[in-house]
Short mmCIF file of C-alpha atoms in Angstrom, two decimals:
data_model
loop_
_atom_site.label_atom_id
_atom_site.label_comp_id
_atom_site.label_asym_id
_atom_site.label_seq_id
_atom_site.Cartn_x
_atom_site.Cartn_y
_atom_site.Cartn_z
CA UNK M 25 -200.60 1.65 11.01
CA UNK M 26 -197.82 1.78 8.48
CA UNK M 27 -195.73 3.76 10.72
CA UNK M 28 -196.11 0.76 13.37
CA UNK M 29 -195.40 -2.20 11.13
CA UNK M 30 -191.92 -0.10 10.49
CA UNK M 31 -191.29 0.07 13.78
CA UNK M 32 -192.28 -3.71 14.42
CA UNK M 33 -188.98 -4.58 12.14
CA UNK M 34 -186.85 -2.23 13.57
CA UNK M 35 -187.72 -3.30 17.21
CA UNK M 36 -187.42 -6.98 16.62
CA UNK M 37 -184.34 -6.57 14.12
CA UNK M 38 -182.54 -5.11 17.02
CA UNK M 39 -184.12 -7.55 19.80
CA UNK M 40 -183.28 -10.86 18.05
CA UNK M 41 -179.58 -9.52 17.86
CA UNK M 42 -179.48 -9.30 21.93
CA UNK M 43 -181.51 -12.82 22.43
CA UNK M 44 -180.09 -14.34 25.20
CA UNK M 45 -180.50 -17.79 23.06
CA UNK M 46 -178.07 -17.75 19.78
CA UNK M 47 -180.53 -16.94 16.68
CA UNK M 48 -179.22 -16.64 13.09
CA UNK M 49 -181.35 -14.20 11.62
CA UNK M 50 -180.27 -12.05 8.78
CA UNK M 51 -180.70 -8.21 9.38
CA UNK M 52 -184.06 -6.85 7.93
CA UNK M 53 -183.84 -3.90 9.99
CA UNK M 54 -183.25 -1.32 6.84
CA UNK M 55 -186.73 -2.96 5.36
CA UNK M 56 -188.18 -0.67 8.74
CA UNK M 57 -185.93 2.37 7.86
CA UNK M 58 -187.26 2.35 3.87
CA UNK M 59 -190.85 1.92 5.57
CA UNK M 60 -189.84 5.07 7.54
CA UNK M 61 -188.59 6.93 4.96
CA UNK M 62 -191.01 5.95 2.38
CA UNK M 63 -193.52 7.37 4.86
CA UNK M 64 -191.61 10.44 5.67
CA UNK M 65 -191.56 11.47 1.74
CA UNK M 66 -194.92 10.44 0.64
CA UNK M 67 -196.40 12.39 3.66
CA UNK M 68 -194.57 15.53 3.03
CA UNK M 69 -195.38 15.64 -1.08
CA UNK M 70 -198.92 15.13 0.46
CA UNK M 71 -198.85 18.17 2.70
CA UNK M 72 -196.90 20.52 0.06
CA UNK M 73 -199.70 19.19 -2.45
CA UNK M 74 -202.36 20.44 -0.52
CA UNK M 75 -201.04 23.50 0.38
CA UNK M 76 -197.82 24.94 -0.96
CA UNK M 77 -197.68 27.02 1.91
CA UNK M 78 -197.25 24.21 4.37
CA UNK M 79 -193.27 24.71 3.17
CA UNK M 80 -193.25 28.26 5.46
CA UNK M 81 -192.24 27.11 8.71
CA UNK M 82 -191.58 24.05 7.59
CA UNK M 83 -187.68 23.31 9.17
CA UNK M 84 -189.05 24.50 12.20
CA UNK M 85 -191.83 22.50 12.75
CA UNK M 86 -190.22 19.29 11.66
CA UNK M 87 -187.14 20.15 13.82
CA UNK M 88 -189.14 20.84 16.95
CA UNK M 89 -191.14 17.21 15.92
CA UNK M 90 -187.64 15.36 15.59
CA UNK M 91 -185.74 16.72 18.01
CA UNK M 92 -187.56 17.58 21.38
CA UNK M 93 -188.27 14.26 21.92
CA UNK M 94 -184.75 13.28 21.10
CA UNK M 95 -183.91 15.41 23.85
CA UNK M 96 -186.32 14.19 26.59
CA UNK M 97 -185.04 10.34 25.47
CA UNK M 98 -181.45 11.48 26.07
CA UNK M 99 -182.18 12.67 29.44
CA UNK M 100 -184.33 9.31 30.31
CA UNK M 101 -181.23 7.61 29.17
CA UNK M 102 -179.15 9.17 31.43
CA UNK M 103 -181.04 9.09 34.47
CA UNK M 104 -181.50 5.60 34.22
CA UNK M 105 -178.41 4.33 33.53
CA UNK M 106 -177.16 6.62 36.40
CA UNK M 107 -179.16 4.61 38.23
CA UNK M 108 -177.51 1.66 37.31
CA UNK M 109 -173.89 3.08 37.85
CA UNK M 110 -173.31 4.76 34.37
CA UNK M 111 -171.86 7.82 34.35
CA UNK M 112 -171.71 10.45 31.19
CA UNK M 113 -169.31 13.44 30.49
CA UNK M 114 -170.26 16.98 29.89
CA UNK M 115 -168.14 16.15 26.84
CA UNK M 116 -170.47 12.87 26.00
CA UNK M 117 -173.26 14.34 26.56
CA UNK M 118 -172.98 17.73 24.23
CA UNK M 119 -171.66 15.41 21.82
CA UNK M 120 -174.85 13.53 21.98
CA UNK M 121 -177.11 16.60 21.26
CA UNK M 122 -175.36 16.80 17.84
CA UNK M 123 -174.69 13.42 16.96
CA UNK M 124 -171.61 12.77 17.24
CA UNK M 125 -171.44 10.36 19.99
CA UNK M 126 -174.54 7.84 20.82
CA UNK M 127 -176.56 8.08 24.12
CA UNK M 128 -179.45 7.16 23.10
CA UNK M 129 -178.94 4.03 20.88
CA UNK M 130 -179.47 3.63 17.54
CA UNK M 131 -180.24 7.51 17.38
CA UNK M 132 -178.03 7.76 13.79
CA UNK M 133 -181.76 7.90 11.95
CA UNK M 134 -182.96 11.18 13.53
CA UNK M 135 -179.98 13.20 12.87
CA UNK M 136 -180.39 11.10 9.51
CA UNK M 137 -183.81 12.51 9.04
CA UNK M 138 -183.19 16.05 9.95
CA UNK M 139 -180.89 15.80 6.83
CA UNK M 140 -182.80 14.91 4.62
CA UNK M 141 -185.45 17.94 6.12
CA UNK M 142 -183.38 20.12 5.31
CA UNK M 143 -182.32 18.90 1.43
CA UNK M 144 -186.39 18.59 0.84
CA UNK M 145 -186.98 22.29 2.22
CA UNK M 146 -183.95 24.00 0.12
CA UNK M 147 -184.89 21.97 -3.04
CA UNK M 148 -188.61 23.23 -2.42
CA UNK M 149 -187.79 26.55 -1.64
CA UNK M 150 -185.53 27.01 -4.62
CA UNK M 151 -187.59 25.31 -7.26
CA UNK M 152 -191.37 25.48 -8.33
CA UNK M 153 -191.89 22.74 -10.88
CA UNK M 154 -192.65 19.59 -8.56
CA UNK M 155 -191.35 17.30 -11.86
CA UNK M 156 -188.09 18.97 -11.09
CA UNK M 157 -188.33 19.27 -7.59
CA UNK M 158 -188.71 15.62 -8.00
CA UNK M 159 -185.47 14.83 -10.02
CA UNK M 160 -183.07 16.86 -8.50
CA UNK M 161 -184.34 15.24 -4.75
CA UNK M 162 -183.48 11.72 -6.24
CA UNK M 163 -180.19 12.63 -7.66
CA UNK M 164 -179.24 14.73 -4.45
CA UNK M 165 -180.14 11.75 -2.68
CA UNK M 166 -178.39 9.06 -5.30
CA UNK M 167 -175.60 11.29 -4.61
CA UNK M 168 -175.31 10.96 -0.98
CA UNK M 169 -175.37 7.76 -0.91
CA UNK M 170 -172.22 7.53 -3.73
CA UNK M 171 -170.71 9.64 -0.84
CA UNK M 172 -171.61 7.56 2.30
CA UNK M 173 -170.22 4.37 0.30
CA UNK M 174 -167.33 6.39 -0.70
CA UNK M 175 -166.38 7.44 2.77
CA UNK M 176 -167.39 4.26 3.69
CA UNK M 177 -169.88 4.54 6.41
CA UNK M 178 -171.76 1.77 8.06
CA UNK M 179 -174.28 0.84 5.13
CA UNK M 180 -177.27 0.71 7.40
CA UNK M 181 -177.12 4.63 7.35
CA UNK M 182 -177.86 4.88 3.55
CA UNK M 183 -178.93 1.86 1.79
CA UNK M 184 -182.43 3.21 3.01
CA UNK M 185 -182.47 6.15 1.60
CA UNK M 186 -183.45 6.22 -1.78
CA UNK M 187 -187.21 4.95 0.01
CA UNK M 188 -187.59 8.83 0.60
CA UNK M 189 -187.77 10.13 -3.06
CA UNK M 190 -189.77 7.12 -3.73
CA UNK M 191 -192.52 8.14 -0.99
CA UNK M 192 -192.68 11.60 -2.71
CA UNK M 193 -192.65 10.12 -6.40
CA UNK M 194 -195.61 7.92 -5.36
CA UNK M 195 -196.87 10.64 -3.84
CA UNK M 196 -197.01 12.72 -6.66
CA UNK M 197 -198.19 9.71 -9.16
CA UNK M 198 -200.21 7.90 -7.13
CA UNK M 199 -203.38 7.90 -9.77
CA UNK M 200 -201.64 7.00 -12.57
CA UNK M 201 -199.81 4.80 -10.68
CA UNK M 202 -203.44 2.87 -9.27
CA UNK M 203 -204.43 3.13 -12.94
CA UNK M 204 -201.33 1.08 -13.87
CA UNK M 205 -201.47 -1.83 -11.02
CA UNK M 206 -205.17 -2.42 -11.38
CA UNK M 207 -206.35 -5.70 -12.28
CA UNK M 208 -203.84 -8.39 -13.16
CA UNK M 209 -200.80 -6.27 -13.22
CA UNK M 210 -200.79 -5.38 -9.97
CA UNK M 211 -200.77 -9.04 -9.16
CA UNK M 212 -197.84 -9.55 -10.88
CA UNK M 213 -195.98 -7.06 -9.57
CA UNK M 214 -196.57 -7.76 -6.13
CA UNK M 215 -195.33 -11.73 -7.05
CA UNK M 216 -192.34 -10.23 -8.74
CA UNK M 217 -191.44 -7.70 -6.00
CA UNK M 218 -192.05 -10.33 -3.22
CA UNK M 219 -189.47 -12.90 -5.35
CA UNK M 220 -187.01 -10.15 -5.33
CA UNK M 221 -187.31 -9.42 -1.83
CA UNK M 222 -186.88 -13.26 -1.11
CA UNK M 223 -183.80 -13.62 -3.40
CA UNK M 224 -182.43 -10.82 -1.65
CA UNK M 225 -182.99 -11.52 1.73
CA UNK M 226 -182.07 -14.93 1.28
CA UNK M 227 -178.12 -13.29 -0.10
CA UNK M 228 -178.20 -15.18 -3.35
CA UNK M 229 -176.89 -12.11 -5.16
CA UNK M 230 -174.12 -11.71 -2.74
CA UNK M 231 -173.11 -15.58 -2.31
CA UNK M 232 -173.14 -15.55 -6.37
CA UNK M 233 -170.80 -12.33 -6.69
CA UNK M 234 -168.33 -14.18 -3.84
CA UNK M 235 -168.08 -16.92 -6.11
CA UNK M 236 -167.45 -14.78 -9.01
CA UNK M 237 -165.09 -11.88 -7.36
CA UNK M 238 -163.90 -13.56 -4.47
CA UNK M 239 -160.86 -11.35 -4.28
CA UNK M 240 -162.61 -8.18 -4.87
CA UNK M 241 -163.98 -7.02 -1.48
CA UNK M 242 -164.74 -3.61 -3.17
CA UNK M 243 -166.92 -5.41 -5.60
CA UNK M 244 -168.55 -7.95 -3.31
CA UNK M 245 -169.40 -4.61 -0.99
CA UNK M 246 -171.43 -3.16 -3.96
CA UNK M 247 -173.12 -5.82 -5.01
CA UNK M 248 -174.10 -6.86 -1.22
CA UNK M 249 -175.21 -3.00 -0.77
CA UNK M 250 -177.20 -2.91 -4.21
CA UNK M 251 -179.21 -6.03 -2.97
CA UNK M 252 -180.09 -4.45 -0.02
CA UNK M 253 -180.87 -1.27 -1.68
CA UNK M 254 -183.33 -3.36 -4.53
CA UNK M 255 -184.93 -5.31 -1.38
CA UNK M 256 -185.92 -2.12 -0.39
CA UNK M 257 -187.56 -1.05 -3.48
CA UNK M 258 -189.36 -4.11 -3.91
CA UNK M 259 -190.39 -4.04 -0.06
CA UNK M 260 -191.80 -0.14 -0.56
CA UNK M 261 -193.32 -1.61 -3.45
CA UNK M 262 -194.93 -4.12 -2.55
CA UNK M 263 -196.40 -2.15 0.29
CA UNK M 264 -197.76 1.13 -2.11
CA UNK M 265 -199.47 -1.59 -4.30
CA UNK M 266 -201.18 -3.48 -1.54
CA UNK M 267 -202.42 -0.05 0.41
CA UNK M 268 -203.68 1.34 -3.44
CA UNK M 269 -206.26 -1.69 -3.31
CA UNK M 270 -206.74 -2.46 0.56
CA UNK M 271 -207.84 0.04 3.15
CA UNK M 272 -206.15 -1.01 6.52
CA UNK M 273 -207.18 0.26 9.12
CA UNK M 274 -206.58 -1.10 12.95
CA UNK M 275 -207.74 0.78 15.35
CA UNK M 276 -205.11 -0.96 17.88
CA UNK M 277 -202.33 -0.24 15.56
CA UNK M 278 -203.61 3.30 15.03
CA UNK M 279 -203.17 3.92 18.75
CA UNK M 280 -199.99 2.20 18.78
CA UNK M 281 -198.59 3.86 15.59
CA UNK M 282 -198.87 7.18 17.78
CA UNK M 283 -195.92 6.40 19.90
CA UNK M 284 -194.17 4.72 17.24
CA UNK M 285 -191.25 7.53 17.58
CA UNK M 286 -191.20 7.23 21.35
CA UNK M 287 -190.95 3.38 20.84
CA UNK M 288 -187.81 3.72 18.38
CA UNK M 289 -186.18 6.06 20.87
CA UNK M 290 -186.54 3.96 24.15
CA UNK M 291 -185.86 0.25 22.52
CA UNK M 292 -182.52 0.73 22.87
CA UNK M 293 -182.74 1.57 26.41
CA UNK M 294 -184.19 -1.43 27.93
CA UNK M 295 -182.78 -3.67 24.72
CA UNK M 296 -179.25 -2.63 26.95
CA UNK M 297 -180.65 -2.88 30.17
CA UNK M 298 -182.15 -6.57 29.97
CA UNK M 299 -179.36 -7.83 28.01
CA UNK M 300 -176.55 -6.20 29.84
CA UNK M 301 -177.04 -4.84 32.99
CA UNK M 302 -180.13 -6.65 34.43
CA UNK M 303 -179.58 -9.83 31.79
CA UNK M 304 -182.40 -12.10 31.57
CA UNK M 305 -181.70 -15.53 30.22
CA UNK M 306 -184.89 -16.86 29.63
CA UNK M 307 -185.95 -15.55 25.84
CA UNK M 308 -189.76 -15.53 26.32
CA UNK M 309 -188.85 -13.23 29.17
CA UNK M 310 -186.79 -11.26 27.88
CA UNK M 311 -188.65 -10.26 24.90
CA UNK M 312 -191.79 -9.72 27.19
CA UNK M 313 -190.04 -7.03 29.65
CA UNK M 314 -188.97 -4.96 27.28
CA UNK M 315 -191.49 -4.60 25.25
CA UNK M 316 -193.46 -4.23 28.40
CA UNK M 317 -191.17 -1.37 29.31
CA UNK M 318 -190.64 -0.10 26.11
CA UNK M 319 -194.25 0.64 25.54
CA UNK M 320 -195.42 2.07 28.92
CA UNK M 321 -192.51 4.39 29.29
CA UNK M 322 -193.15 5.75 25.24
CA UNK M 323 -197.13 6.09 26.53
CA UNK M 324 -195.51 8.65 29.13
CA UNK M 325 -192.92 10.23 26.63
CA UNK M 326 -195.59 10.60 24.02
CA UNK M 327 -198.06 12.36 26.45
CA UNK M 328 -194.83 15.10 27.50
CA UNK M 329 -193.62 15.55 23.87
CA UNK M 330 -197.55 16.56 22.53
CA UNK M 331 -197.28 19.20 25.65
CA UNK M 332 -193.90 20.72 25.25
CA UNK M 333 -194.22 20.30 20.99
CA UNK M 334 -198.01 22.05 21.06
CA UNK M 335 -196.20 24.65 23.47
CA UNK M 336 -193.36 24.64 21.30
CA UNK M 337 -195.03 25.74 17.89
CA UNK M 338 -198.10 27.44 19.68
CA UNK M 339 -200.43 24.90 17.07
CA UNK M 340 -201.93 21.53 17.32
CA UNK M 341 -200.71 19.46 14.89
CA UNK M 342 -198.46 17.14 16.62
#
């Protein structure tokens, strides 16, 4: 269910920025990436708590997960905008398999995941004590993102990230952590997280620091990427307090929450299409056809991934 609601922001982050209609809506997109990755890290402290030896295999299995449907969503992309007259390059399209050029849109998060795979398996492999495990993950992580703000790389491709450590942390504390927001105190936190999350959507931090250093862009950048990075936080925490004391469950959003990869994948697709090639003026409409589209062609997707994953790693567990 959790899985969907991060997709829900991503989807309509992305959707409202292609309304046909002008709409002013500050980007809450990365609160859908931190759900991701908050997911993606508490899930896999689960496994390797159950079972240490879920780590053998484990680059395979999440590679073959990740990327196999990337590659079926890169061919849908280009059949059907060959359809529609656009053509790709040998060039593009090997590119695309790597990452380094964008078919399928908004792809930067897979390639972004498969990173940080592979920095949870080496850290794992190398290290027994999960306490350590634990604190050299964040400060790999920490440190990536010093790098990706160095280098100065769009920010939606790491203010997000530190939501991975943070699902393995709760992962790993999640009873003392209960213990702690029972009652009372878990109230409170959820107020105080929620209040941070407004001030920081709302850019009060930012407009506050342009005031203050309005001739230092450098500053101004890392105080607008530190909000974002905080909302984040809060967000994740809001959500790991509210799921310690209520059990959702939806048996819709279960169902949904299945093709929730397929569903990131293909957005962009028809997002394009509707806006671009085929554009629809009317809003109502436009939302309504693609996520018409979006969800009957991930159905189909999500049906040939399960087959050619299961075949794939020769297990059921996709």
């Amino acid at each position: 269910m959790l899985a969907w609601g991060g997709t829900l922001l991503i989807f309509f982050h992305h959707v409202v920025q292609f309304l046909p209609s002008e709409i002013n809506i500050r980007g809450f997109g990365h609160l859908g990436v931190a759900l991701f990755f908050f997911l993606s890290g508490y899930g896999l402290q689960e496994k390797v708590r159950e079972n240490e030896a879920y780590l053998k295999g484990f680059l395979k299995k999440r590679i073959v997960k990740l990327y196999i449907p990337y590659l079926i969503a890169t061919f849908v992309y280009i059949v059907i905008r060959f359809l529609f007259g656009v053509r790709y390059t040998i060039k593009e399209v090997l590119m695309s398999l790597v990452g380094l050029y964008t078919i399928v849109n908004f792809s930067w998060y897979i390639f972004l995941q498969l990173a940080l795979y592979l920095v949870f398996w080496l850290i794992y492999k190398k290290c027994n004590d999960n306490q350590k495990r634990i604190i050299t993950l964040t400060v790999c992580i920490l440190f990536i993102i010093g790098a990706c703000a160095a280098l100065h790389l769009p920010s939606y491709c790491y203010v997000s990230l530190l939501a991975f450590p943070l699902g393995v942390i709760i992962s790993e504390y999640q009873q003392s952590i209960m213990k702690f927001t029972r009652g009372g105190m878990g109230i409170f936190l959820i107020v105080l997280f929620t209040i941070i999350c407004i001030l920081c959507f709302s850019g009060m931090a930012s407009s506050v620091s342009t005031c203050i250093f309005q001739s230092h862009n450098g500053l101004l950048k890392i105080v607008e990427r530190g909000e974002m990075i905080l909302c984040d936080i809060a967000f994740i925490g809001i959500i790991a307090i509210v799921c310690s004391r209520i059990e959702l469950k939806s048996k819709l959003f279960t169902q949904l929450g299945m093709i929730s990869y397929e569903v990131y994948l293909l957005q962009g697709l028809f997002i394009k299409l509707f806006s671009e090639v085929i554009p629809l003026t009317n809003s109502f409409v436009f939302i309504i056809s693609v996520i018409g589209c979006v969800i009957l062609t991930s159905i189909l997707l999500n049906k040939l991934n399960c087959a050619l994953v299961h075949q794939c790693l020769n297990y059921e567990a996709y």
